[in-house]
mmCIF file of C-alpha atoms in Angstrom:
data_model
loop_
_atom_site.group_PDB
_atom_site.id
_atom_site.type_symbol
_atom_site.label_atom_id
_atom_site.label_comp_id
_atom_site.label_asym_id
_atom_site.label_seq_id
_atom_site.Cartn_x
_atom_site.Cartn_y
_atom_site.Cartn_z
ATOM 1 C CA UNK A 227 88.262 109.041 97.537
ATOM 2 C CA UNK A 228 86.488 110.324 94.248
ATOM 3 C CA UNK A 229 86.870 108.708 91.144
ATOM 4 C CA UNK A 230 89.020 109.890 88.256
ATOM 5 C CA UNK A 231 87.404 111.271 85.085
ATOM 6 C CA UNK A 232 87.529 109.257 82.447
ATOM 7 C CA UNK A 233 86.343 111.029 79.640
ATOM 8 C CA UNK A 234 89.263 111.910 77.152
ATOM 9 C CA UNK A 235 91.368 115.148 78.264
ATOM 10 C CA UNK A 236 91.458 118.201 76.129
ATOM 11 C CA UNK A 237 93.550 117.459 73.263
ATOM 12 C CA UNK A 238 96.818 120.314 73.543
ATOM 13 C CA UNK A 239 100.706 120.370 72.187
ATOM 14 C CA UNK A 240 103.580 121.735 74.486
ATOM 15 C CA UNK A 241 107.236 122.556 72.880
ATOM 16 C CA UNK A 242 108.827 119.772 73.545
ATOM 17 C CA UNK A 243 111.710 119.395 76.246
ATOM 18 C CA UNK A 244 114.800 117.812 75.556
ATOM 19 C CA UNK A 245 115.118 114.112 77.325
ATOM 20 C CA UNK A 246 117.549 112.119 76.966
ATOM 21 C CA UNK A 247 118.014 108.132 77.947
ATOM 22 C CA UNK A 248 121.919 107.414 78.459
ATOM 23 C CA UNK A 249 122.519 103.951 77.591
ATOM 24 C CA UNK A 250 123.698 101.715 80.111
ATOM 25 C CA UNK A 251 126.035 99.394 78.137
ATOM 26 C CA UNK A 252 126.990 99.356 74.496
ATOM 27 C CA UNK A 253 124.664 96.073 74.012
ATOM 28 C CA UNK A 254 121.367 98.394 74.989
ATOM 29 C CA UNK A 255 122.015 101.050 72.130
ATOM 30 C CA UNK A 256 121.725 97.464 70.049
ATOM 31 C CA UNK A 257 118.708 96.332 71.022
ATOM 32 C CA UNK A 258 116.938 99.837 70.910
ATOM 33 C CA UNK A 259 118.058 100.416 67.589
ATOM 34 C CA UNK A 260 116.185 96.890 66.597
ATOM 35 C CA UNK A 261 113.412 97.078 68.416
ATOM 36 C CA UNK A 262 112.246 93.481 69.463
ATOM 37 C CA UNK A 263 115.527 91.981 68.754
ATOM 38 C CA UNK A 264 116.581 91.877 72.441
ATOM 39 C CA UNK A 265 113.622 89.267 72.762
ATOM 40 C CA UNK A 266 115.867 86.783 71.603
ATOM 41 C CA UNK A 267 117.832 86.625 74.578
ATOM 42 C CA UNK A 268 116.501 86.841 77.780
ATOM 43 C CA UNK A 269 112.944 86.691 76.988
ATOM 44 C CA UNK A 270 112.590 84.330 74.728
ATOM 45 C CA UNK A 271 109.854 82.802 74.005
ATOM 46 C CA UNK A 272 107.395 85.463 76.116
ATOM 47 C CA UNK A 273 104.772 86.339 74.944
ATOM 48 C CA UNK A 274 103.688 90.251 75.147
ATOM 49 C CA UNK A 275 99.978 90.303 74.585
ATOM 50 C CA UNK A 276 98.128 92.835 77.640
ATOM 51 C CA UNK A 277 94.607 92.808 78.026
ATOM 52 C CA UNK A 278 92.803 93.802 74.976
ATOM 53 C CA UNK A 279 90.755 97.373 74.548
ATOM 54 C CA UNK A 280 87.008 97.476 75.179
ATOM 55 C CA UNK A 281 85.538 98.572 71.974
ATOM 56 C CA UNK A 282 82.515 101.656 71.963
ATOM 57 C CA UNK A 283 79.177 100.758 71.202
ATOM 58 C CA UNK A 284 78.400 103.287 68.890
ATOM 59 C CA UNK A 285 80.668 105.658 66.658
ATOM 60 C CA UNK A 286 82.249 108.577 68.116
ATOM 61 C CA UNK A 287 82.523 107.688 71.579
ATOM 62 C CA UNK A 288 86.073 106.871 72.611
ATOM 63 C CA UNK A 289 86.906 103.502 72.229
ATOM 64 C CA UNK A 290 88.867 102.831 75.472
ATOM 65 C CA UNK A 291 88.459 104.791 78.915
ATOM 66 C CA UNK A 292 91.622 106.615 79.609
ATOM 67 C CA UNK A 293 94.223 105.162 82.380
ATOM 68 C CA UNK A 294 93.886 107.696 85.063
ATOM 69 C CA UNK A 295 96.549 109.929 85.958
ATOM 70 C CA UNK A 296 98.463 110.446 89.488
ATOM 71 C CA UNK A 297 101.399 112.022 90.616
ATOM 72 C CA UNK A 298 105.090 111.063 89.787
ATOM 73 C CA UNK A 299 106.194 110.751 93.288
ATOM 74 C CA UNK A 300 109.234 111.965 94.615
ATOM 75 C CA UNK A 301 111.635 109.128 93.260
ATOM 76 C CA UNK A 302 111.712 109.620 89.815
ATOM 77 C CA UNK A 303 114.890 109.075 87.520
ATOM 78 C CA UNK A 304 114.999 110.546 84.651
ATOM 79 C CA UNK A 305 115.339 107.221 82.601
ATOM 80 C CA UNK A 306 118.902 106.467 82.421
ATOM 81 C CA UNK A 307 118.967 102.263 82.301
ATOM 82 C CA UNK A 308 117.657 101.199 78.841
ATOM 83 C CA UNK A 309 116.542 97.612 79.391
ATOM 84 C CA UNK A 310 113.826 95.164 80.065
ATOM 85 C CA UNK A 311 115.295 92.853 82.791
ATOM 86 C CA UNK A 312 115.398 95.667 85.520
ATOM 87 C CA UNK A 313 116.053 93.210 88.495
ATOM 88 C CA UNK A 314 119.925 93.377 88.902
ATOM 89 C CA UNK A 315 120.818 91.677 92.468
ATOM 90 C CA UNK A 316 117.755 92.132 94.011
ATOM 91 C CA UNK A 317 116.006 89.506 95.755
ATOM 92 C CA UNK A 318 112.151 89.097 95.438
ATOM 93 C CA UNK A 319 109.387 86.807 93.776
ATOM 94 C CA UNK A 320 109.674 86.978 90.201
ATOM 95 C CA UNK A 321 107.672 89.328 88.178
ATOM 96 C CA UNK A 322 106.820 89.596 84.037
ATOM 97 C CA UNK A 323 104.965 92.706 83.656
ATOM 98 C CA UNK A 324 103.352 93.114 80.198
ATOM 99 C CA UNK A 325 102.053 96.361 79.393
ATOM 100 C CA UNK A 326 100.329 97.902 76.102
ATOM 101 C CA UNK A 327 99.690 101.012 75.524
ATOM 102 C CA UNK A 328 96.988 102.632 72.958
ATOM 103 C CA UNK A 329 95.421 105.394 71.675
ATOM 104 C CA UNK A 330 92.075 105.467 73.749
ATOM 105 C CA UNK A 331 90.235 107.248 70.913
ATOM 106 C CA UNK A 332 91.327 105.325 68.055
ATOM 107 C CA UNK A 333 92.395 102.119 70.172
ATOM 108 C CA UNK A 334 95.499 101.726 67.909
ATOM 109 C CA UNK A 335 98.338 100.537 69.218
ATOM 110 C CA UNK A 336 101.447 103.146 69.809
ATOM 111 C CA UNK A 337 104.252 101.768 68.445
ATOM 112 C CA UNK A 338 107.831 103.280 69.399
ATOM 113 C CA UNK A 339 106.896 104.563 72.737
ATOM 114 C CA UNK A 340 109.089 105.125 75.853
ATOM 115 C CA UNK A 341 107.908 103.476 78.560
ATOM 116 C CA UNK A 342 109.550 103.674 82.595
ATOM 117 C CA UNK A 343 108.837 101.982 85.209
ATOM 118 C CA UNK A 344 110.598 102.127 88.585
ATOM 119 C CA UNK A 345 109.467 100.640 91.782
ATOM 120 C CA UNK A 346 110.158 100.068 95.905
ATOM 121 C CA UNK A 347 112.345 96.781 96.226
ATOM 122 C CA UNK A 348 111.008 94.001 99.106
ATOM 123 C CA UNK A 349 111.865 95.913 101.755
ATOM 124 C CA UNK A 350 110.458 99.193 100.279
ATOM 125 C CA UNK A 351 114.031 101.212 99.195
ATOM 126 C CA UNK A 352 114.303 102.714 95.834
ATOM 127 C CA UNK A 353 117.451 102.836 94.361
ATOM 128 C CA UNK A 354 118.942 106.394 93.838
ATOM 129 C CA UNK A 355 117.430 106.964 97.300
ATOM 130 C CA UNK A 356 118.984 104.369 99.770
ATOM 131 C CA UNK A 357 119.888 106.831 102.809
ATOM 132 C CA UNK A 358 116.389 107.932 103.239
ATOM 133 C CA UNK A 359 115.281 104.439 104.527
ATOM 134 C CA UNK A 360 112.293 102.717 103.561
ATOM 135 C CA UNK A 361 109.912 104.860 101.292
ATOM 136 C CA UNK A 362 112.411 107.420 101.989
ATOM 137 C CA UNK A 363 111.501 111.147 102.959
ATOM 138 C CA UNK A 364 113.480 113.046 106.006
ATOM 139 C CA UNK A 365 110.185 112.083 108.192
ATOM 140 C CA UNK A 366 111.144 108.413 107.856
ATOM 141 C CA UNK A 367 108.965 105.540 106.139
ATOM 142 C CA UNK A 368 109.718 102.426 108.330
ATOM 143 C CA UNK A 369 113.827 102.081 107.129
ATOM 144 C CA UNK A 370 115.283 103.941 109.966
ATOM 145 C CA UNK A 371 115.723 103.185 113.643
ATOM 146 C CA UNK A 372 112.799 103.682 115.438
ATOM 147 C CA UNK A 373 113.166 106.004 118.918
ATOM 148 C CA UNK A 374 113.771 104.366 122.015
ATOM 149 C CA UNK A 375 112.566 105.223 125.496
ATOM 150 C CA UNK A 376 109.677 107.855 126.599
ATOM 151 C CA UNK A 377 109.460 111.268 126.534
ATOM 152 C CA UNK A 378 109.851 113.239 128.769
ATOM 153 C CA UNK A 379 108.814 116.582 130.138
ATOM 154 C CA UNK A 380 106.345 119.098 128.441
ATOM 155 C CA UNK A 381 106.394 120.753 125.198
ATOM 156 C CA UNK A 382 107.038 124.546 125.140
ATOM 157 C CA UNK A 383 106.751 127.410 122.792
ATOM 158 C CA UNK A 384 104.266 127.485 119.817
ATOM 159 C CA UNK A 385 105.486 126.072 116.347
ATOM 160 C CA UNK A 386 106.150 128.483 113.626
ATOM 161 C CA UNK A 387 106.199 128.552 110.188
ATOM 162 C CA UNK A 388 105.360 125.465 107.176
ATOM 163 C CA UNK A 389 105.629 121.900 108.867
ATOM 164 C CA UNK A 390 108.760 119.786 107.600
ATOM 165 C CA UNK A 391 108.441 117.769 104.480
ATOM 166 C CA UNK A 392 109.146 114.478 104.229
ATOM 167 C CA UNK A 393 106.951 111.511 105.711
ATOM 168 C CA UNK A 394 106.360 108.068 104.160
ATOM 169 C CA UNK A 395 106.093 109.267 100.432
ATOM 170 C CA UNK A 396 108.864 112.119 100.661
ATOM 171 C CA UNK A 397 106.046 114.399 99.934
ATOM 172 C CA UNK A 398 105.375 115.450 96.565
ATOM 173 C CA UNK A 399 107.787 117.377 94.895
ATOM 174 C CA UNK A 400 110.985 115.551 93.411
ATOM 175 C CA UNK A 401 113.322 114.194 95.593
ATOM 176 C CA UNK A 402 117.334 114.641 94.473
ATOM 177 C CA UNK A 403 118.964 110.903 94.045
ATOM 178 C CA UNK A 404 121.207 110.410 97.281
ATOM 179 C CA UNK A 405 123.079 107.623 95.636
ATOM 180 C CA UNK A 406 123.919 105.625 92.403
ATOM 181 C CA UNK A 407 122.043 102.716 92.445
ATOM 182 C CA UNK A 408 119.838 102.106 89.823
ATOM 183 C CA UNK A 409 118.354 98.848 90.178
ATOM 184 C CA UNK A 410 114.367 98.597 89.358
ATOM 185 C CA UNK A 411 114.411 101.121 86.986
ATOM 186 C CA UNK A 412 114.261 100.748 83.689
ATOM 187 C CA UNK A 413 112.941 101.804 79.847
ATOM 188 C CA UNK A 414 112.319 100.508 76.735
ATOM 189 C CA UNK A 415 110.307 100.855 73.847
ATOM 190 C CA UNK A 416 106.952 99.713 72.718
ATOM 191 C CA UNK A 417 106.610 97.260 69.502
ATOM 192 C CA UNK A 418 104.220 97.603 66.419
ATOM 193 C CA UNK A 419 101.556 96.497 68.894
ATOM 194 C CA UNK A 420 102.189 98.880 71.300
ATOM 195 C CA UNK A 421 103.374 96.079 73.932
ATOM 196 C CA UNK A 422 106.099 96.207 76.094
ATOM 197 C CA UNK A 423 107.356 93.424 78.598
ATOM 198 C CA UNK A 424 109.873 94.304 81.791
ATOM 199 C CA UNK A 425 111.278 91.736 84.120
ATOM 200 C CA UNK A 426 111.473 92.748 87.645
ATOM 201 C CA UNK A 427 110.465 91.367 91.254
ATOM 202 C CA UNK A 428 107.629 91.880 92.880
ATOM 203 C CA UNK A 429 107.261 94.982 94.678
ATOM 204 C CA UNK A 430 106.966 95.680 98.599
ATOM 205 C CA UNK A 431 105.871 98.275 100.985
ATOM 206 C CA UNK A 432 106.497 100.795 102.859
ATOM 207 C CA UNK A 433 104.883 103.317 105.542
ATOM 208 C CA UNK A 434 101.706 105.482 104.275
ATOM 209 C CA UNK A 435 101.548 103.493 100.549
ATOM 210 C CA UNK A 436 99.855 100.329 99.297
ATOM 211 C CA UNK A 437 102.611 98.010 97.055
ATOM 212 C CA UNK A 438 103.129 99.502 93.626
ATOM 213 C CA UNK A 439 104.810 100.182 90.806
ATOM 214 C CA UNK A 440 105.282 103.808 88.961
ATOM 215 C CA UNK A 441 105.315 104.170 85.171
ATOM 216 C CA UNK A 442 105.152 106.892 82.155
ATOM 217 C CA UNK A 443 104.563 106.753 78.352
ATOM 218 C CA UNK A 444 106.620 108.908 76.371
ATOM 219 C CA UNK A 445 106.248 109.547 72.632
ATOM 220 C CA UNK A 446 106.986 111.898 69.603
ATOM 221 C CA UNK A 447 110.391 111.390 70.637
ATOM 222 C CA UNK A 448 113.204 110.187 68.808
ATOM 223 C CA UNK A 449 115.216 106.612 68.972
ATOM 224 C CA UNK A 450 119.009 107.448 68.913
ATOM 225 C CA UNK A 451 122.614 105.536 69.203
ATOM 226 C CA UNK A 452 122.811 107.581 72.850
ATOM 227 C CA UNK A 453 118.836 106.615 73.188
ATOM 228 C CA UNK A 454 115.465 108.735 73.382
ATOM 229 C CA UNK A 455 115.609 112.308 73.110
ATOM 230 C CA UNK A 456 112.973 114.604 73.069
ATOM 231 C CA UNK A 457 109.198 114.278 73.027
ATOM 232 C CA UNK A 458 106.536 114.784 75.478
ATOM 233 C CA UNK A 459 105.376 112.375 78.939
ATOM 234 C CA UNK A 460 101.495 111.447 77.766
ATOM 235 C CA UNK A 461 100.471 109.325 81.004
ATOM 236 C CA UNK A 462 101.974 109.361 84.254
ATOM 237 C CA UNK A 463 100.554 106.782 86.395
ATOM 238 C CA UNK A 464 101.184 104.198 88.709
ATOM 239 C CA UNK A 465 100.050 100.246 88.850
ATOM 240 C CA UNK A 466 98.354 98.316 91.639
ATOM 241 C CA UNK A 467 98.115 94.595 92.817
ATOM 242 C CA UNK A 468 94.924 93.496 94.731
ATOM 243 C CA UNK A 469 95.023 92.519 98.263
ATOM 244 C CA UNK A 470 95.228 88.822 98.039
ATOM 245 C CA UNK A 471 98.352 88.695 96.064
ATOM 246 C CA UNK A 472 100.478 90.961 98.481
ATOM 247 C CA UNK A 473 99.095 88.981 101.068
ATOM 248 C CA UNK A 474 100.139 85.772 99.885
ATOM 249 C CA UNK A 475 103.644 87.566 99.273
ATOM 250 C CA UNK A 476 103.801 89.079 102.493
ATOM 251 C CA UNK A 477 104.409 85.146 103.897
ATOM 252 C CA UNK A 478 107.772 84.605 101.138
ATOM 253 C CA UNK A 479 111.277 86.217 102.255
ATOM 254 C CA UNK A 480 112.219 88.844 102.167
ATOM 255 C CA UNK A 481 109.094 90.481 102.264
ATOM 256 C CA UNK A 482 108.216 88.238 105.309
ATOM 257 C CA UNK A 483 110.749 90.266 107.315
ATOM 258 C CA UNK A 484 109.118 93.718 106.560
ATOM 259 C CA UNK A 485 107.638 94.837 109.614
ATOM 260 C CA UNK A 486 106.598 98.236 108.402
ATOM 261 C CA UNK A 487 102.682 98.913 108.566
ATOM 262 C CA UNK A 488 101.145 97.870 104.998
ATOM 263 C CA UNK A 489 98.565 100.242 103.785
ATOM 264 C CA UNK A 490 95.681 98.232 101.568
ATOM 265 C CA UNK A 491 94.941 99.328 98.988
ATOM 266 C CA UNK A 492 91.536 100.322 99.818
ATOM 267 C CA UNK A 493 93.563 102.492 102.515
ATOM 268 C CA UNK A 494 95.445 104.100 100.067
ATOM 269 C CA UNK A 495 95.358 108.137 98.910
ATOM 270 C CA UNK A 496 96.573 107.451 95.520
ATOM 271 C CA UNK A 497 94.535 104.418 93.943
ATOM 272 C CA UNK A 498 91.914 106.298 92.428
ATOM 273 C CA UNK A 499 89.512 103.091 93.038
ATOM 274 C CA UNK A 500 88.571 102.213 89.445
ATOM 275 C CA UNK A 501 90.196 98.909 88.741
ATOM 276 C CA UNK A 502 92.261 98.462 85.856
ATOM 277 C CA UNK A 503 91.207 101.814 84.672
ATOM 278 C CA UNK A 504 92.781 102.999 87.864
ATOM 279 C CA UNK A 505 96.169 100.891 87.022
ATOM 280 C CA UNK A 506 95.361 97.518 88.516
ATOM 281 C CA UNK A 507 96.849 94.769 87.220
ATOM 282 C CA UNK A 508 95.745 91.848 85.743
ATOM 283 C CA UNK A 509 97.633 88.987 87.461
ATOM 284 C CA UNK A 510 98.204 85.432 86.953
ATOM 285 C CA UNK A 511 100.283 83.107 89.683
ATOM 286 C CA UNK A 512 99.764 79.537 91.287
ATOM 287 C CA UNK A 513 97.462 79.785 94.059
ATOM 288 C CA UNK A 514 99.508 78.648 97.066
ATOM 289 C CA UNK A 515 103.162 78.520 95.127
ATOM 290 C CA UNK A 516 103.269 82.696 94.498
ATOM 291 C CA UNK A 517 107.030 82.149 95.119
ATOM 292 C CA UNK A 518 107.781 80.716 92.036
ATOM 293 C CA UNK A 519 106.440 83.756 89.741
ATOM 294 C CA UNK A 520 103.592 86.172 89.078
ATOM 295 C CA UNK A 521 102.730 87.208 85.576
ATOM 296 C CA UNK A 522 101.312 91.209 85.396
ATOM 297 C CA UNK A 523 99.525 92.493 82.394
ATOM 298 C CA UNK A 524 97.386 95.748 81.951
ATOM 299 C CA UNK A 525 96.409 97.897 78.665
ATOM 300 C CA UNK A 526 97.138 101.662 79.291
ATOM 301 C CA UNK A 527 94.369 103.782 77.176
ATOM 302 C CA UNK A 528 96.207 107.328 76.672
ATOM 303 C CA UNK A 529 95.877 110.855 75.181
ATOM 304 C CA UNK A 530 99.070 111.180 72.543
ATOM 305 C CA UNK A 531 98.264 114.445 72.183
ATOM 306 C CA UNK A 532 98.460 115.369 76.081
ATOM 307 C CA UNK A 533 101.208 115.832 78.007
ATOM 308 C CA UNK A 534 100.655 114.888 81.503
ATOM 309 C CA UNK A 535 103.942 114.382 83.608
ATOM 310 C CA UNK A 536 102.417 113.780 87.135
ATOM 311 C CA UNK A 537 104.069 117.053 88.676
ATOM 312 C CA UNK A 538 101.333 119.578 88.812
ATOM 313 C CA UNK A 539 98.680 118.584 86.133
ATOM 314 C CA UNK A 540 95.818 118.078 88.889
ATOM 315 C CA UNK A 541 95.838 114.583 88.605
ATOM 316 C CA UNK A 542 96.740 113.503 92.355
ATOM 317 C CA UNK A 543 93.448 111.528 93.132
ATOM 318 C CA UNK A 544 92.821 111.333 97.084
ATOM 319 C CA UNK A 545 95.666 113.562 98.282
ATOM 320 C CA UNK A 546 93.342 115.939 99.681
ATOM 321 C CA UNK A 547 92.012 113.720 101.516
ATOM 322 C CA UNK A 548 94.065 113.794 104.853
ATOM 323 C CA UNK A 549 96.663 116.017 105.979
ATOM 324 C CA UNK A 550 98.989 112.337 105.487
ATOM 325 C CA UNK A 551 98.327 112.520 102.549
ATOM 326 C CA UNK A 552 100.644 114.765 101.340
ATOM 327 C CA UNK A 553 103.463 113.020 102.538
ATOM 328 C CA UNK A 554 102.990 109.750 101.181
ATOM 329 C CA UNK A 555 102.430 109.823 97.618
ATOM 330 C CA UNK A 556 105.948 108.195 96.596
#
C-alpha cells in the first residue's frame, strides 16, 4: 500500500459540466436558499466545528496537507436528495458527521460548497442498488444466497476473453441505479466556515471493503430554487473509522447479524494509510454504550482549483495491489 502524495496538485480549470441537485421537497429549496437556517430544526443546537487546520511553519509552504483522493466507486448518485438528516427508515447507531472543508494553501474556509456523502446501510446495501445484494456487483458481496452442495465433475475447455466484472465493490466503473431508493444519500452546502454537519447511521460492511463512507466537494457552482447547478467536483474521497469503533458496533443490531467477512482497515485496498489525511475520522462515543451515538468530525484540505472526480484521475491508492482489488473499490 503506498502512501498518497500530499503535496498540493497542479493547479488547472476544466469547462465546467452542467450538474444539477433536484430538490427533494419544496421545504429543501428553503433551507438551501438560507443557508444555515435549516439548523433551527432538526439540528438545533449542534455544533459544526471539525478539527482545525495545521498551520505551516514557515511562509510559502501550504498550510494544510491535502485530503487524499480515491475513486468514486461504483454507487454514486448524482446528488438528487438536498438535506442533512440522510437517515430516512433505516436502522443503525446514530451518527453526526461534521465535516469542514478548506483551502489547503490558504487554509480559508470554503464557504457555499456542495458537499455528498452516500454510504452502505448496516447490512452493507446502498440504496439505488438494492438487487445487487450486499456491496452489490453481479459477482456478489455477501447479500445473495450463498451455493449449496459440492461440485462436481471436472472443468473443461480454456476460458476466453476479459473476466466478468462485478465482485464485492462492483468494480470500478459506475454502476446504473437498479432501484429508487435513496436513503443515505444526501447534499448540502457548506457555511461561512466551510462546515457542514449530516445526520446519518453508522455505516456497515460488506465483502472485499473496510466500513466507510464516500463523499465529494463541489464548488464554483451556483445555489438555485431547483438547487446546484454547475461547477466542478474538487475532492473525491472517502472516510474511515478505526478498528475499535466497528468492533464495538459489530456487537449492536443490526450489524450484529452481518455475517459477511469484514475487511480491517489495515486489510483494505483503498485506505491510503495516512490517518486523517487519508479520511479517518475523528470520533467521539461512550466507551462501552456506542449504541446510543457516535459523533464524526474531520477537516478536508482541498485544491479549489482542481477538479478531481474519482473516475480516472489516478487517484485509486492500493488497487493495484491484488487482482481483488479491482473489484472491490465500492
Amino acid at each position: 500500500m503506498t502512501e498518497q502524495e500530499t503535496a498540493p496538485g497542479p493547479k488547472h480549470k476544466r469547462d465546467l459540466t452542467r450538474r444539477k441537485v433536484l430538490v427533494a421537497g419544496a421545504g429543501a429549496v428553503v433551507a438551501a436558499g438560507v443557508g444555515g437556517s435549516f439548523a433551527a430544526g432538526a439540528f438545533a443546537g449542534e455544533e459544526t466545528t471539525a478539527a482545525r487546520g495545521k498551520t505551516a511553519g514557515t511562509s510559502g509552504e501550504a498550510c494544510y496537507r491535502l485530503t487524499s483522493e480515491t475513486t468514486e466507486g461504483p454507487y454514486y448518485i448524482d446528488a438528487d436528495k438536498l438535506r442533512r438528516d440522510i437517515t430516512e427508515d433505516q436502522e443503525g447507531i446514530p451518527l453526526t458527521l461534521r465535516l469542514k472543508v478548506i483551502d489547503a494553501d490558504t487554509c480559508k474556509p470554503l464557504a457555499n460548497a456542495a458537499v455528498d456523502v452516500w454510504h452502505c446501510n448496516a447490512l452493507g446495501l446502498y440504496s439505488g442498488y438494492e438487487a445487487m445484494g450486499s456491496g452489490g456487483g453481479s459477482g456478489g458481496g455477501g447479500g445473495g444466497t450463498p451455493p449449496s452442495g459440492t461440485p462436481t465433475g471436472s472443468p473443461t475447455g480454456s476460458p476466453t476473453g476479459a473476466p466478468p466484472g462485478g465482485g464485492g465493490g462492483g468494480g470500478g466503473g459506475h454502476e446504473e441505479p437498479t432501484d429508487d431508493e435513496r436513503y443515505l444519500r444526501g447534499t448540502w452546502r457548506t457555511d461561512k466556515k466551510g462546515e457542514v454537519v449530516f445526520r446519518t447511521v453508522f455505516p456497515g460492511w460488506y465483502q472485499g471493503r473496510c466500513v466507510h463512507i464516500h463523499t465529494k466537494v463541489h464548488v464554483n457552482g451556483t445555489w438555485t430554487d431547483a438547487g446546484y447547478e454547475g461547477g466542478t467536483t474538487c475532492h473525491t474521497g472517502q472516510l474511515f473509522f478505526d478498528e475499535a469503533s466497528v468492533l464495538a458496533t459489530a456487537e449492536v443490531a443490526p450489524y450484529s447479524t452481518n455475517t459477511t467477512t469484514r475487511t480491517t482497515l489495515d486489510e483494505d485496498t483503498i485506505y491510503p494509510g495516512n490517518g486523517t489525511e487519508g479520511g479517518l475520522l475523528k470520533l467521539k462515543y461512550k466507551k462501552g454504550a456506542i449504541a446510543r451515538g457516535v459523533v464524526a468530525a474531520l477537516t478536508m484540505g482541498v485544491d479549489p482549483e482542481a477538479t478531481h472526480d474519482g473516475t480516472g484521475d489516478g487517484a485509486q491508492p492500493g488497487t493495484s495491489a491484488s487482482p481483488s482489488a479491482s473489484a472491490a473499490t465500492g
